[in-house]
Amino acid sequence: MPLLEVLVVRDKPLTREERESLKQEAEAVFQEVLGTPPGRLRVIVVEDLDDAKDPSLF
């Protein structure tokens, strides 16, 4: 099963709706571009709120 890990760095946490939307968009891209069948992609969203405060990352 393909796995996609998405790292989100921002000042505030994602809402449930934003998290689900991100997963759905990733699944749609994998289906369209790579032909991944629906339900075969596992999407993990990781949030790093500490890195959002580190100016060296920008």
Short mmCIF file of C-alpha atoms in Angstrom, two decimals:
data_model
loop_
_atom_site.label_atom_id
_atom_site.label_comp_id
_atom_site.label_asym_id
_atom_site.label_seq_id
_atom_site.Cartn_x
_atom_site.Cartn_y
_atom_site.Cartn_z
CA MET A 1 0.00 0.00 0.00
CA PRO A 2 1.51 3.38 -1.00
CA LEU A 3 2.13 5.80 1.86
CA LEU A 4 2.29 9.59 1.71
CA GLU A 5 3.46 11.58 4.71
CA VAL A 6 2.53 15.27 4.64
CA LEU A 7 4.42 17.61 6.98
CA VAL A 8 2.51 20.79 7.83
CA VAL A 9 4.37 23.68 9.45
CA ARG A 10 2.25 26.62 10.53
CA ASP A 11 1.36 28.70 13.57
CA LYS A 12 -1.93 26.99 14.38
CA PRO A 13 -3.15 23.40 14.13
CA LEU A 14 -5.20 22.21 11.18
CA THR A 15 -8.93 21.91 11.70
CA ARG A 16 -10.55 18.53 11.14
CA GLU A 17 -12.00 19.87 7.87
CA GLU A 18 -8.58 21.12 6.66
CA ARG A 19 -6.96 17.78 7.51
CA GLU A 20 -9.64 15.80 5.63
CA SER A 21 -9.45 18.16 2.65
CA LEU A 22 -5.67 17.73 2.48
CA LYS A 23 -6.04 13.95 2.51
CA GLN A 24 -8.72 14.00 -0.19
CA GLU A 25 -6.65 16.26 -2.44
CA ALA A 26 -3.59 14.03 -2.05
CA GLU A 27 -5.63 10.93 -2.88
CA ALA A 28 -7.08 12.65 -5.97
CA VAL A 29 -3.60 13.58 -7.25
CA PHE A 30 -2.29 10.05 -6.75
CA GLN A 31 -5.33 8.60 -8.53
CA GLU A 32 -5.08 11.01 -11.46
CA VAL A 33 -1.30 11.09 -11.96
CA LEU A 34 -0.19 7.64 -10.86
CA GLY A 35 -3.37 5.63 -11.33
CA THR A 36 -3.51 4.60 -7.67
CA PRO A 37 -6.84 2.85 -7.08
CA PRO A 38 -9.21 4.47 -4.56
CA GLY A 39 -8.56 3.28 -1.02
CA ARG A 40 -5.00 2.13 -1.77
CA LEU A 41 -3.15 5.29 -0.60
CA ARG A 42 -2.50 5.85 3.07
CA VAL A 43 -2.10 9.55 3.91
CA ILE A 44 -0.55 10.65 7.20
CA VAL A 45 -0.63 14.33 8.16
CA VAL A 46 2.08 15.39 10.62
CA GLU A 47 1.98 18.84 12.17
CA ASP A 48 5.08 20.50 13.58
CA LEU A 49 4.00 23.64 15.37
CA ASP A 50 7.43 24.13 16.97
CA ASP A 51 9.17 24.50 13.61
CA ALA A 52 6.65 27.18 12.62
CA LYS A 53 8.27 29.43 15.20
CA ASP A 54 11.83 28.85 13.92
CA PRO A 55 12.79 31.75 11.60
CA SER A 56 15.72 29.77 10.16
CA LEU A 57 13.24 27.66 8.18
CA PHE A 58 12.02 30.62 6.12
#
